CSV table of C-alpha atoms (C1' of nucleotides) in Angstrom, one decimal:
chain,number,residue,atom,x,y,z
A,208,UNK,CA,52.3,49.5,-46.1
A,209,UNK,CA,49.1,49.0,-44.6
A,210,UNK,CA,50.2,45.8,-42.8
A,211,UNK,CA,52.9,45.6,-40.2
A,212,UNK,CA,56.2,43.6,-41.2
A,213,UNK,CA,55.5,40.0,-41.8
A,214,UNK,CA,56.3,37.3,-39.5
A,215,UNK,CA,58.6,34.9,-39.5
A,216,UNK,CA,57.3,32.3,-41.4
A,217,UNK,CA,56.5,34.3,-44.1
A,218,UNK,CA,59.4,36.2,-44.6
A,219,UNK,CA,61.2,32.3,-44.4
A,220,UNK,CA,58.8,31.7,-47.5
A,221,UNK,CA,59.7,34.4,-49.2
A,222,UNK,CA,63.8,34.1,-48.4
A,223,UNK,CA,63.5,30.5,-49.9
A,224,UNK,CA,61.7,31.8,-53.1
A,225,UNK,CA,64.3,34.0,-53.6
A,226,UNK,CA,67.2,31.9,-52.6
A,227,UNK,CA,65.8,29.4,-54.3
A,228,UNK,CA,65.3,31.7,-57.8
A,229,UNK,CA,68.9,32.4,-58.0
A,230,UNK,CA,70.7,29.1,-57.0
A,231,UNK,CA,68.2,26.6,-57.6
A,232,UNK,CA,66.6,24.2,-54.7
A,233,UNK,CA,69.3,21.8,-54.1
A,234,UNK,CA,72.3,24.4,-53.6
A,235,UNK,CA,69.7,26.6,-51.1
A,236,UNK,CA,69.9,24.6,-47.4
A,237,UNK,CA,67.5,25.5,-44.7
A,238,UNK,CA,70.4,27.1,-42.6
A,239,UNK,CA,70.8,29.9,-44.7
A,240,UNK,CA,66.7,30.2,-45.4
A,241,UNK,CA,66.7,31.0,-41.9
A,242,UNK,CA,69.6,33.3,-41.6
A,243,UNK,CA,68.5,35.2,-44.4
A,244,UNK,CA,65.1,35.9,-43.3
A,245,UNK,CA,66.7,36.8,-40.3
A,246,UNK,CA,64.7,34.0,-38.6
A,247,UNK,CA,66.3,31.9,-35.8
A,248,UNK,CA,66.9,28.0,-36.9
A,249,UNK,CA,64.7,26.9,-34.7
A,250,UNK,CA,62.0,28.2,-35.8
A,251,UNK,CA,62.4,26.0,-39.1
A,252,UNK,CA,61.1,22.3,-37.6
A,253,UNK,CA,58.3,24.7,-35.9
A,254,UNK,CA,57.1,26.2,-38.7
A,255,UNK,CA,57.9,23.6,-41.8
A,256,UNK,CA,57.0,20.0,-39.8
A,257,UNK,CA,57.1,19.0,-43.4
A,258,UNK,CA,60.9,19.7,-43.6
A,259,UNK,CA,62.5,20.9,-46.9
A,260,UNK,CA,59.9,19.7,-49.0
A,261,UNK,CA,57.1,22.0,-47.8
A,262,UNK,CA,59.3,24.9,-47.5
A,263,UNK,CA,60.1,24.6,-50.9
A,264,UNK,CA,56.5,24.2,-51.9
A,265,UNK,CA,55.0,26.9,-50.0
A,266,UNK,CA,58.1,29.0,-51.6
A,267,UNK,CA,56.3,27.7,-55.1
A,268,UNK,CA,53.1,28.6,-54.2
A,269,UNK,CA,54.2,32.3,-53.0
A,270,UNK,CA,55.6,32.9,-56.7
A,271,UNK,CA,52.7,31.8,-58.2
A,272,UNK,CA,50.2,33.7,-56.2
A,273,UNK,CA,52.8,36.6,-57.1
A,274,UNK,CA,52.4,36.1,-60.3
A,275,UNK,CA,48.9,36.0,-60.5
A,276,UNK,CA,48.2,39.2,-59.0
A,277,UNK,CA,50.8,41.0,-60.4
A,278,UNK,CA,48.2,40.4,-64.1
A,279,UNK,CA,46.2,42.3,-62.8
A,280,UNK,CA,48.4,45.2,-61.6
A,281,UNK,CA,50.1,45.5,-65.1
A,282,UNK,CA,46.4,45.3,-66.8
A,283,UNK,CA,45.6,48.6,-64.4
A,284,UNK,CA,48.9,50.2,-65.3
A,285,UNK,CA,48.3,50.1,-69.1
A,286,UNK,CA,48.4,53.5,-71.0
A,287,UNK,CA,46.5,51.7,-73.8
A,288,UNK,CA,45.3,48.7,-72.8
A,289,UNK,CA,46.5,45.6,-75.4
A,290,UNK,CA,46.9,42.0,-75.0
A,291,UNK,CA,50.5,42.9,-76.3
A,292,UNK,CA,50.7,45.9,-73.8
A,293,UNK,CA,50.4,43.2,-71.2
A,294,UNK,CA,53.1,41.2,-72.2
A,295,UNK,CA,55.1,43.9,-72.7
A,296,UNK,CA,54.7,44.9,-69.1
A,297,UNK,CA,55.3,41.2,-67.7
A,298,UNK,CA,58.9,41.2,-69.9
A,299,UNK,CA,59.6,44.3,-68.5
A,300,UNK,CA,59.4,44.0,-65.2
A,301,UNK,CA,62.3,41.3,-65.7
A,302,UNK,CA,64.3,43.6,-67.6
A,303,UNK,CA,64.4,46.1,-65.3
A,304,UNK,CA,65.3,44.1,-62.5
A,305,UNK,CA,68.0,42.6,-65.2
A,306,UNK,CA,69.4,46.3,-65.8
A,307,UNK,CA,69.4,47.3,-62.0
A,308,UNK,CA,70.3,44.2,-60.4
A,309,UNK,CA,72.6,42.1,-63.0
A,310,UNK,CA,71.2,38.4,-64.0
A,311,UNK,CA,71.6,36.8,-60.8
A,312,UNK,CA,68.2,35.3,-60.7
A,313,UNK,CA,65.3,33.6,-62.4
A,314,UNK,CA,62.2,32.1,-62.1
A,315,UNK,CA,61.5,30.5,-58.6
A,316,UNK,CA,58.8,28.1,-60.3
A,317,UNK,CA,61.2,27.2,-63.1
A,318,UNK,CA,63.9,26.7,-60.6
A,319,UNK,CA,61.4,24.2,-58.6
A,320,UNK,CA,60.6,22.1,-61.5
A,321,UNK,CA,63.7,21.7,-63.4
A,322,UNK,CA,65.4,20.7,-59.6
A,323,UNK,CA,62.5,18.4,-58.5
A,324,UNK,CA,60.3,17.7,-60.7
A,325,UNK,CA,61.6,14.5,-61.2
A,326,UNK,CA,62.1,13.4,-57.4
A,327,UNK,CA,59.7,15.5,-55.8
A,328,UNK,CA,56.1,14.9,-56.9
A,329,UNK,CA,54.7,17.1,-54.2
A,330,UNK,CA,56.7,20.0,-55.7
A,331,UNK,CA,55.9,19.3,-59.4
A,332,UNK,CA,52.4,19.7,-58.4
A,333,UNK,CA,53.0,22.7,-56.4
A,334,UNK,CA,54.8,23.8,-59.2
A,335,UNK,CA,52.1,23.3,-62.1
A,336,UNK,CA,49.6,24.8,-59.5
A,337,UNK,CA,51.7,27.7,-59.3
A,338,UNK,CA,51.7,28.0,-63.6
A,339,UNK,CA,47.6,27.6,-63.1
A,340,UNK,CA,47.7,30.5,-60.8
A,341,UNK,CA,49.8,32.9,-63.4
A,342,UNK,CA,47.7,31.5,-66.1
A,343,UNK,CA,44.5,31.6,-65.0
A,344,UNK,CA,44.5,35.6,-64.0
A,345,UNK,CA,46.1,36.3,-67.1
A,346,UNK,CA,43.3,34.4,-69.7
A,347,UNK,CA,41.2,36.5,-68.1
A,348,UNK,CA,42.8,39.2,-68.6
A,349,UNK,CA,42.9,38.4,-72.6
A,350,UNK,CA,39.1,38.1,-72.7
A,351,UNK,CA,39.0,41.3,-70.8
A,352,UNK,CA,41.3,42.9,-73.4
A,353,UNK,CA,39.1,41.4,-76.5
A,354,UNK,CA,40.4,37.8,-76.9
A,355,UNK,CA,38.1,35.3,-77.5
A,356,UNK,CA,37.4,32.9,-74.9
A,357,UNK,CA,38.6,30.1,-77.1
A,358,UNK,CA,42.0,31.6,-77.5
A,359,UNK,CA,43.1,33.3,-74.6
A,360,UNK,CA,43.7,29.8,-72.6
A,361,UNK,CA,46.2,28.9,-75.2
A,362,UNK,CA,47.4,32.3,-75.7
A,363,UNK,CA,48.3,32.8,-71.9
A,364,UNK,CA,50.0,29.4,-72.4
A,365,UNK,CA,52.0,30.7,-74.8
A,366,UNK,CA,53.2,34.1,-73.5
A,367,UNK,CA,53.9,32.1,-70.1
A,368,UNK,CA,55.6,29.6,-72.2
A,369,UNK,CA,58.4,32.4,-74.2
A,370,UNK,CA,58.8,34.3,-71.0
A,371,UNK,CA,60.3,31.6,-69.3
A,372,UNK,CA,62.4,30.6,-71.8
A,373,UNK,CA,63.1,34.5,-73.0
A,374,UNK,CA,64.3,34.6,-69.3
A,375,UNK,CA,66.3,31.2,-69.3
A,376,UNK,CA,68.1,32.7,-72.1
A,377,UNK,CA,68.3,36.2,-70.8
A,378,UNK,CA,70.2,35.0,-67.6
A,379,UNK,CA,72.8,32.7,-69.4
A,380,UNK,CA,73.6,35.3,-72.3
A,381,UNK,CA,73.7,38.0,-69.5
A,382,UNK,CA,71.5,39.9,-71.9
A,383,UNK,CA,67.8,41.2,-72.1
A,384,UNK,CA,67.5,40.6,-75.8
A,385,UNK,CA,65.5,37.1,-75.9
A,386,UNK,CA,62.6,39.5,-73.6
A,387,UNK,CA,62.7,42.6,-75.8
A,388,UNK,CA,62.8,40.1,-79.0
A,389,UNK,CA,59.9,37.8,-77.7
A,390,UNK,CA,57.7,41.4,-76.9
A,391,UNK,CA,58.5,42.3,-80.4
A,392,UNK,CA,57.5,39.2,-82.5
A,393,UNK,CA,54.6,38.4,-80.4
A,394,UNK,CA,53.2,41.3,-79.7
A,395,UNK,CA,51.4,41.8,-83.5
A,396,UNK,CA,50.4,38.0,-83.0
A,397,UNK,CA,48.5,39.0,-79.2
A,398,UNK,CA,47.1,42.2,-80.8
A,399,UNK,CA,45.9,40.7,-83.7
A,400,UNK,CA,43.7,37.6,-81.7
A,401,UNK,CA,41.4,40.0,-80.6
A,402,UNK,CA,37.6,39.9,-82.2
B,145,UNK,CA,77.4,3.4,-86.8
B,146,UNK,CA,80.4,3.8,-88.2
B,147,UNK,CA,82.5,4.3,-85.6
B,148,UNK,CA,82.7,2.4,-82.3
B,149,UNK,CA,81.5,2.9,-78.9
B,150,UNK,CA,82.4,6.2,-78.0
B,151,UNK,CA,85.4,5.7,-75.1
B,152,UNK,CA,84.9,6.4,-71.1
B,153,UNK,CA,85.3,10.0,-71.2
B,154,UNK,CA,82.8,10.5,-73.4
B,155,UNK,CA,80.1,8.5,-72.1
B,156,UNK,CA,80.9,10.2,-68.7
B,157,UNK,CA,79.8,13.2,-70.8
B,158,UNK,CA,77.1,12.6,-72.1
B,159,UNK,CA,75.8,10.2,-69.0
B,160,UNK,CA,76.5,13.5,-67.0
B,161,UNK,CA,74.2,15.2,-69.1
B,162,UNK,CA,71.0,12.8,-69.1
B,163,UNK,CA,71.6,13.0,-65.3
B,164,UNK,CA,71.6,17.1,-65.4
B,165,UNK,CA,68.4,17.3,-67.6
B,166,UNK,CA,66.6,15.2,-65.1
B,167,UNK,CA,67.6,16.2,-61.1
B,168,UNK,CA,69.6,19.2,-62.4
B,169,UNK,CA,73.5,20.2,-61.5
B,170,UNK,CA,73.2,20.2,-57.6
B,171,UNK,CA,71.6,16.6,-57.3
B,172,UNK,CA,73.7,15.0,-60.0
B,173,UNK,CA,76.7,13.5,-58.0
B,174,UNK,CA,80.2,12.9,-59.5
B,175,UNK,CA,80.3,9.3,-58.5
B,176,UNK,CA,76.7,8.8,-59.9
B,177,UNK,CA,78.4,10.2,-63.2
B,178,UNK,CA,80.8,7.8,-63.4
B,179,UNK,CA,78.4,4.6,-62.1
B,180,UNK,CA,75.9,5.9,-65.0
B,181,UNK,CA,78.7,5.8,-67.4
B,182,UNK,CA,80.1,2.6,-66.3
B,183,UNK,CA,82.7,4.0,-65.5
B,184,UNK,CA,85.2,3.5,-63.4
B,185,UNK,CA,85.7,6.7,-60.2
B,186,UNK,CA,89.1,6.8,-61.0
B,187,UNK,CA,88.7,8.3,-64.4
B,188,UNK,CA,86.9,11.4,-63.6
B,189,UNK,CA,89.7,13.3,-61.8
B,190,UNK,CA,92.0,12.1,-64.9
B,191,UNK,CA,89.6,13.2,-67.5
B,192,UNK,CA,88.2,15.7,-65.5
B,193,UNK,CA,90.7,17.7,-63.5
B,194,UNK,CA,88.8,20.6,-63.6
B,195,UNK,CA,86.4,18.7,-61.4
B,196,UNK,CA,82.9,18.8,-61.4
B,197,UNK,CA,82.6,22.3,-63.2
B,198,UNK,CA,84.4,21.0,-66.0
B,199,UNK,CA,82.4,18.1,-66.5
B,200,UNK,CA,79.4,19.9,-66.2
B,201,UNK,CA,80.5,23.0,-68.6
B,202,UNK,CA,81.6,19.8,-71.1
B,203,UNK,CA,78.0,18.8,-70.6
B,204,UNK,CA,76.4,21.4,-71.0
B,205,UNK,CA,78.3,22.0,-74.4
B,206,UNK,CA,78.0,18.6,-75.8
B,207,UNK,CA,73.8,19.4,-75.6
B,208,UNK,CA,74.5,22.8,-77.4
B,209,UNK,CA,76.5,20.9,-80.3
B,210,UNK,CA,73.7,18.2,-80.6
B,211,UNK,CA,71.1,20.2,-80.9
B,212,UNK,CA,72.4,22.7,-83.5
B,213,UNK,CA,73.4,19.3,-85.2
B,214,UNK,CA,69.9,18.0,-84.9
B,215,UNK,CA,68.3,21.0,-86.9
B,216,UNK,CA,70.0,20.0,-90.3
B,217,UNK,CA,68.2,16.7,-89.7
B,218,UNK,CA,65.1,17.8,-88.6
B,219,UNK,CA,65.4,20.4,-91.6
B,220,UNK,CA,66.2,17.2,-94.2
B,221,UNK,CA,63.2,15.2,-92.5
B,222,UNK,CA,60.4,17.7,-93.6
B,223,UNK,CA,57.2,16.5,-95.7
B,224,UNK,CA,57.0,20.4,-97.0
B,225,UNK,CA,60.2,22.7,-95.6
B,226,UNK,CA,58.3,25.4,-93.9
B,227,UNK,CA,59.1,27.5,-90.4
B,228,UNK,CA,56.2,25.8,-89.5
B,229,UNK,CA,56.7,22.7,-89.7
B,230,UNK,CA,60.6,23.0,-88.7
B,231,UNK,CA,58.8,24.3,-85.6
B,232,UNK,CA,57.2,21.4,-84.9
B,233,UNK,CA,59.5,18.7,-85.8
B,234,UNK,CA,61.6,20.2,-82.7
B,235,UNK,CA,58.8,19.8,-80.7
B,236,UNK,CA,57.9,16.4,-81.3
B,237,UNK,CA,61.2,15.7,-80.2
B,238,UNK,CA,59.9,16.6,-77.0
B,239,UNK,CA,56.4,15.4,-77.2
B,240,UNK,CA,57.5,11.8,-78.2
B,241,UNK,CA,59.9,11.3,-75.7
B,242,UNK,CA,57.4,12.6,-73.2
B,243,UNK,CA,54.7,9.7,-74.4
B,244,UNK,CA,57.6,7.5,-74.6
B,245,UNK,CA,59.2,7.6,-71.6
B,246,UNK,CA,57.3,10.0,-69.1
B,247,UNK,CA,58.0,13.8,-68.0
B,248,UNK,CA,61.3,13.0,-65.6
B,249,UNK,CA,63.7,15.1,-68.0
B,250,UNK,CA,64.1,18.3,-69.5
B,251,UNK,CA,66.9,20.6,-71.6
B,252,UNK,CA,70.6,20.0,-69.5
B,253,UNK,CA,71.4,23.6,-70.4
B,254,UNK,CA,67.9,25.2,-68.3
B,255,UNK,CA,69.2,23.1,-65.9
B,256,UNK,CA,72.5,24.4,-65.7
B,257,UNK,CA,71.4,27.9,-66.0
B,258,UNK,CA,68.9,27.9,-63.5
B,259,UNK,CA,71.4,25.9,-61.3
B,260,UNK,CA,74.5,27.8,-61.9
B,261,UNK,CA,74.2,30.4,-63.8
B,262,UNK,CA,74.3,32.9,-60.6
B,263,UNK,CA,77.5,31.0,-58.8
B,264,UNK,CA,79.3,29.4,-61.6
B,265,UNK,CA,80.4,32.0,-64.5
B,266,UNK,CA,81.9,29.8,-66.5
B,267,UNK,CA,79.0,27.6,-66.6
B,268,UNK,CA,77.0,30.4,-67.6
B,269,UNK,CA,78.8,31.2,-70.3
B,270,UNK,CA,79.0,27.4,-71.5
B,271,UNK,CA,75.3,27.8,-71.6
B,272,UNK,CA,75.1,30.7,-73.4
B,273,UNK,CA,77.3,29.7,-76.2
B,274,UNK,CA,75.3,26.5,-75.9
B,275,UNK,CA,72.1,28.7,-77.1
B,276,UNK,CA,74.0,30.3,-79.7
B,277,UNK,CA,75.6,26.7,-80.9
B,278,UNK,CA,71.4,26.1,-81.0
B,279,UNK,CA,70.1,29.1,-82.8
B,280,UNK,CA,73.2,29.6,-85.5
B,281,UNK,CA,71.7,26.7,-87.4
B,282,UNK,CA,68.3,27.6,-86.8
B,283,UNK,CA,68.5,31.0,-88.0
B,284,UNK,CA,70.5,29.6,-90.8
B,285,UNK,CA,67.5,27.1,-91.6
B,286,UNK,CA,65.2,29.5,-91.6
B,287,UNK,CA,66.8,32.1,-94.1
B,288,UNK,CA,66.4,28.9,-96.5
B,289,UNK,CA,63.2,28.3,-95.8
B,290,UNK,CA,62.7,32.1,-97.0
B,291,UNK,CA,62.8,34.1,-93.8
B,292,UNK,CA,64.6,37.4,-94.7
B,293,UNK,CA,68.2,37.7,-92.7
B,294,UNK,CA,66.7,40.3,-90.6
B,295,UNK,CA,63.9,38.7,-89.3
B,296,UNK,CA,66.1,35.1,-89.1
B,297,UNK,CA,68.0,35.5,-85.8
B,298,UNK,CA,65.1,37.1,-83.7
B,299,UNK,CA,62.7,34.2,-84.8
B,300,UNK,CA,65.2,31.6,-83.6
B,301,UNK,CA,65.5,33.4,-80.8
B,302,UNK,CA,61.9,33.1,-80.1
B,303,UNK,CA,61.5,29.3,-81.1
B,304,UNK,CA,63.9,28.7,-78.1
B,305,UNK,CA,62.7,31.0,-75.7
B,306,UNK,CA,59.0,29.3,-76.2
B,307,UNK,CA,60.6,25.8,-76.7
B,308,UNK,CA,62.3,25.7,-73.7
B,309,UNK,CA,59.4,27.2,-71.8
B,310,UNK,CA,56.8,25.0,-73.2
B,311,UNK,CA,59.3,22.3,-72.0
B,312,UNK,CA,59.2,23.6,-68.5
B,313,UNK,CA,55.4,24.2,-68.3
B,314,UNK,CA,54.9,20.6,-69.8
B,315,UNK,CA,57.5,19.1,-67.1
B,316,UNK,CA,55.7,20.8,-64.3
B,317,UNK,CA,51.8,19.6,-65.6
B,318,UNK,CA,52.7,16.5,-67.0
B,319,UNK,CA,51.4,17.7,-70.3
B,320,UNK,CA,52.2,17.8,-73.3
B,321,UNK,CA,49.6,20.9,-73.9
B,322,UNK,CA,52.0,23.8,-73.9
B,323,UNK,CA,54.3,22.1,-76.5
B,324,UNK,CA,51.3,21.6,-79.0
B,325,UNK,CA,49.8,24.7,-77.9
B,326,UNK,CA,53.1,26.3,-78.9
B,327,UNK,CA,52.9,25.0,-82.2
B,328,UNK,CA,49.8,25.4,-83.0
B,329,UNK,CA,50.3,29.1,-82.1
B,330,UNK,CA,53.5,29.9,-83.3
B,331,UNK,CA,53.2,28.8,-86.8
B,332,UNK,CA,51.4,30.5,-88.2
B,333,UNK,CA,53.4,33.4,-87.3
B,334,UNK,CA,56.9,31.8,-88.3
B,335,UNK,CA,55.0,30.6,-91.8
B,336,UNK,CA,54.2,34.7,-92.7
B,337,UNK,CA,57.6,35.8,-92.1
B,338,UNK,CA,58.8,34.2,-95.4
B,339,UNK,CA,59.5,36.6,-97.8
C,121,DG,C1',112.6,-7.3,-69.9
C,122,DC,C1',112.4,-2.1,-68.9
C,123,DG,C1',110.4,2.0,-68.5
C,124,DC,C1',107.3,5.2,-69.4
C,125,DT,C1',102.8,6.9,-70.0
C,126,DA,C1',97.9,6.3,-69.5
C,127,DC,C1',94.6,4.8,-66.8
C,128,DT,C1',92.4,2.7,-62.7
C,129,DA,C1',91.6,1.8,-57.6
C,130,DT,C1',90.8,3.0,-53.1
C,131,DG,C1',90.7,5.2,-48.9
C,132,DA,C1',90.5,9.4,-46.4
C,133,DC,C1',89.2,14.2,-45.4
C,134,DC,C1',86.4,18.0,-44.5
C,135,DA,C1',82.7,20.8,-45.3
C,136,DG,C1',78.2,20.7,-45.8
C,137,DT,C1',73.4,18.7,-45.7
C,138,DG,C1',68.5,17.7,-43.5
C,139,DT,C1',66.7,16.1,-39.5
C,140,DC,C1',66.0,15.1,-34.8
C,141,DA,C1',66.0,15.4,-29.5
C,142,DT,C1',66.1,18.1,-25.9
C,143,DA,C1',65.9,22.1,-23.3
C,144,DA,C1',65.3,26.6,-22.5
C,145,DG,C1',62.9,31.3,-22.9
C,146,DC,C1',58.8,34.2,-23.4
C,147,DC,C1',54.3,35.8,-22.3
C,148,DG,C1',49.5,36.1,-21.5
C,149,DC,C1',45.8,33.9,-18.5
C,150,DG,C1',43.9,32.3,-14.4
D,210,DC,C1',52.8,33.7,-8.7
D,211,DG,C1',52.4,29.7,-11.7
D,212,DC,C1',50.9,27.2,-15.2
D,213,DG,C1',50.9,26.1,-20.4
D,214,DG,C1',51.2,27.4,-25.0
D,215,DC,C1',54.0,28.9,-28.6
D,216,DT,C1',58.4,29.9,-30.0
D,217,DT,C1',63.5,29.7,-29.9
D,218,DA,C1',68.2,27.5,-28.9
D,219,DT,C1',71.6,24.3,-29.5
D,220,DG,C1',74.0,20.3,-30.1
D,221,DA,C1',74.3,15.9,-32.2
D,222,DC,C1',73.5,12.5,-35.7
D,223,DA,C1',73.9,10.1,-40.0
D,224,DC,C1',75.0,11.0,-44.4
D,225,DT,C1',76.6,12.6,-48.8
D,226,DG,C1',79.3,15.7,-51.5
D,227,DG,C1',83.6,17.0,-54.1
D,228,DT,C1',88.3,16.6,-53.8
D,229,DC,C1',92.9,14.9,-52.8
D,230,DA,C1',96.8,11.6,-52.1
D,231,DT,C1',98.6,7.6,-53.0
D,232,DA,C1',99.2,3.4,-54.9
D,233,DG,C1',98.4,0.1,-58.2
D,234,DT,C1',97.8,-1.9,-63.1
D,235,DA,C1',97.9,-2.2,-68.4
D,236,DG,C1',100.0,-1.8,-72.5
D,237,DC,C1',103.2,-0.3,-75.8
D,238,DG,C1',107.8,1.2,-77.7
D,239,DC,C1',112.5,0.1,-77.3
DNA sequence: GCGCTACTATGACCAGTGTCATAAGCCGCG
DNA sequence: CGCGGCTTATGACACTGGTCATAGTAGCGC
């Protein structure tokens, strides 16, 4: 930890992405944000002027930042780096939070945009802006890896595309299957895009 | 049609579950149910004495049922019966409606997972044998398009996962790009698994 | 016509929501 | 000390949610 403890506001960010990530955005109230960031309520109308709404997007924003630079962790961790390597390593680090700490939660961004992208165009924006940031990290990581330029926008679309649904069904089967199938199949089809 | 308007109970069905694709479980409002339906309030606490969970769980059923039913159709409708191309007709199911009638809806059972799969078990479990009431018929459609029996039930599993993904992405950017990307990606790799 | 069942109608309750107004505490600076 | 800022505290408001209780109506068999 080379930084102290975070403040309040972020660690209000960060409760709402996870609150939200396991009950969606509607069923998670600002109260309990702030009781389980340990933050007092009042700060909530200090920090968030914007109410609900930019909680909720800043909580978007965090995952996808997250997500971003977690690409490039997984690319460093690689025995043998592989586009399907990478994958591989972005399934698993839902599986094993599956097998330690049951299926009680998803996909923060998923949450967002299945609760409000209908009602809340701030949020669906905040949302795709979050899926650019997880993308974006990642396509460059294909060219890195050998993928040509041409393919490795679609291909990152793709893999972002079957882990969010390989977790959807993950978390209503109570089972880690759909990942470990989806790293199986597309694996060969990753590995065999490179020049 | 050959039989008549479907009766009160299951409109409230079935409205209940345009309303859960679009602002998800937590936002969709029993009394909104019934108004969408045309129905009258009383009726949902005598069809419905399980109260909102069952309606929801009956929802959330009803979309698994129609979309394994829709795969014999989709299946029937093909120019040349390949993966492929069963691929994409369940896409453009998606794409069309999205050019038709813009990006406010997605799949009722994401929504239900995401909203209650953590709270709600018996929700989650509608949802998963939802998915399975989805991919039965798929895998079955695909060993007669000449996928071997092994390889069947994982590739169904995989068309969801990236369908309902490429759903999600597409909601979020207001694009359909990840559903033709997904396509256009995936065929390929569903054509090569025939036998 | 009677009675029974199926359905509808309506009002109330309580827990919960997001939001606001207002006031207090804390703490460094002058 | 005293002032002024950031932060926190707390109570109230207006509202909606699901659920329940209770009463009312429709229609059909007898």
């Amino acid at each position: 930890m080379t930084e102290a403890r975070p403040g309040p506001r972020e660690r209000m960010v960060f409760s709402a992405a996870q609150l939200i990530r396991r009950q969606g955005v509607a069923a998670t109230g600002m109260r309990e944000v702030a009781a389980h960031a340990g933050a007092p309520r009042g700060s909530l109308q200090h920090y968030f002027p914007g109410g609900k709404e930019q909680l909720v997007n800043e909580a978007v924003q965090w995952a996808g930042r997250y997500a971003g630079k977690r690409i490039a962790r997984f690319l460093a961790g690689l025995d043998e780096p592989t586009p399907s390597g990478l994958f591989a390593a972005m399934a698993a680090q839902w599986t094993d939070e599956y097998a330690a700490d049951g299926f009680a939660a998803g996909c923060p961004v998923a949450a967002a945009t299945v609760d409000r992208a209908a009602s809340a165009d701030a949020t669906r924006r905040a949302a795709a802006a979050a899926f650019t940031a997880w993308r974006a990290p990642l396509a460059a990581a294909l060219t890195d890896l050998g993928v040509p330029a041409g393919r490795a926008e679609s291909l990152a679309t793709l893999m972002i595309s079957t882990l969010e649904g390989a977790i959807l069904l993950a978390r209503a089967e109570q089972d880690t299957a759909p990942l470990t199938t989806a790293v199986r199949e597309l694996g060969p089809l990753l590995d065999a895009a490179r020049a």
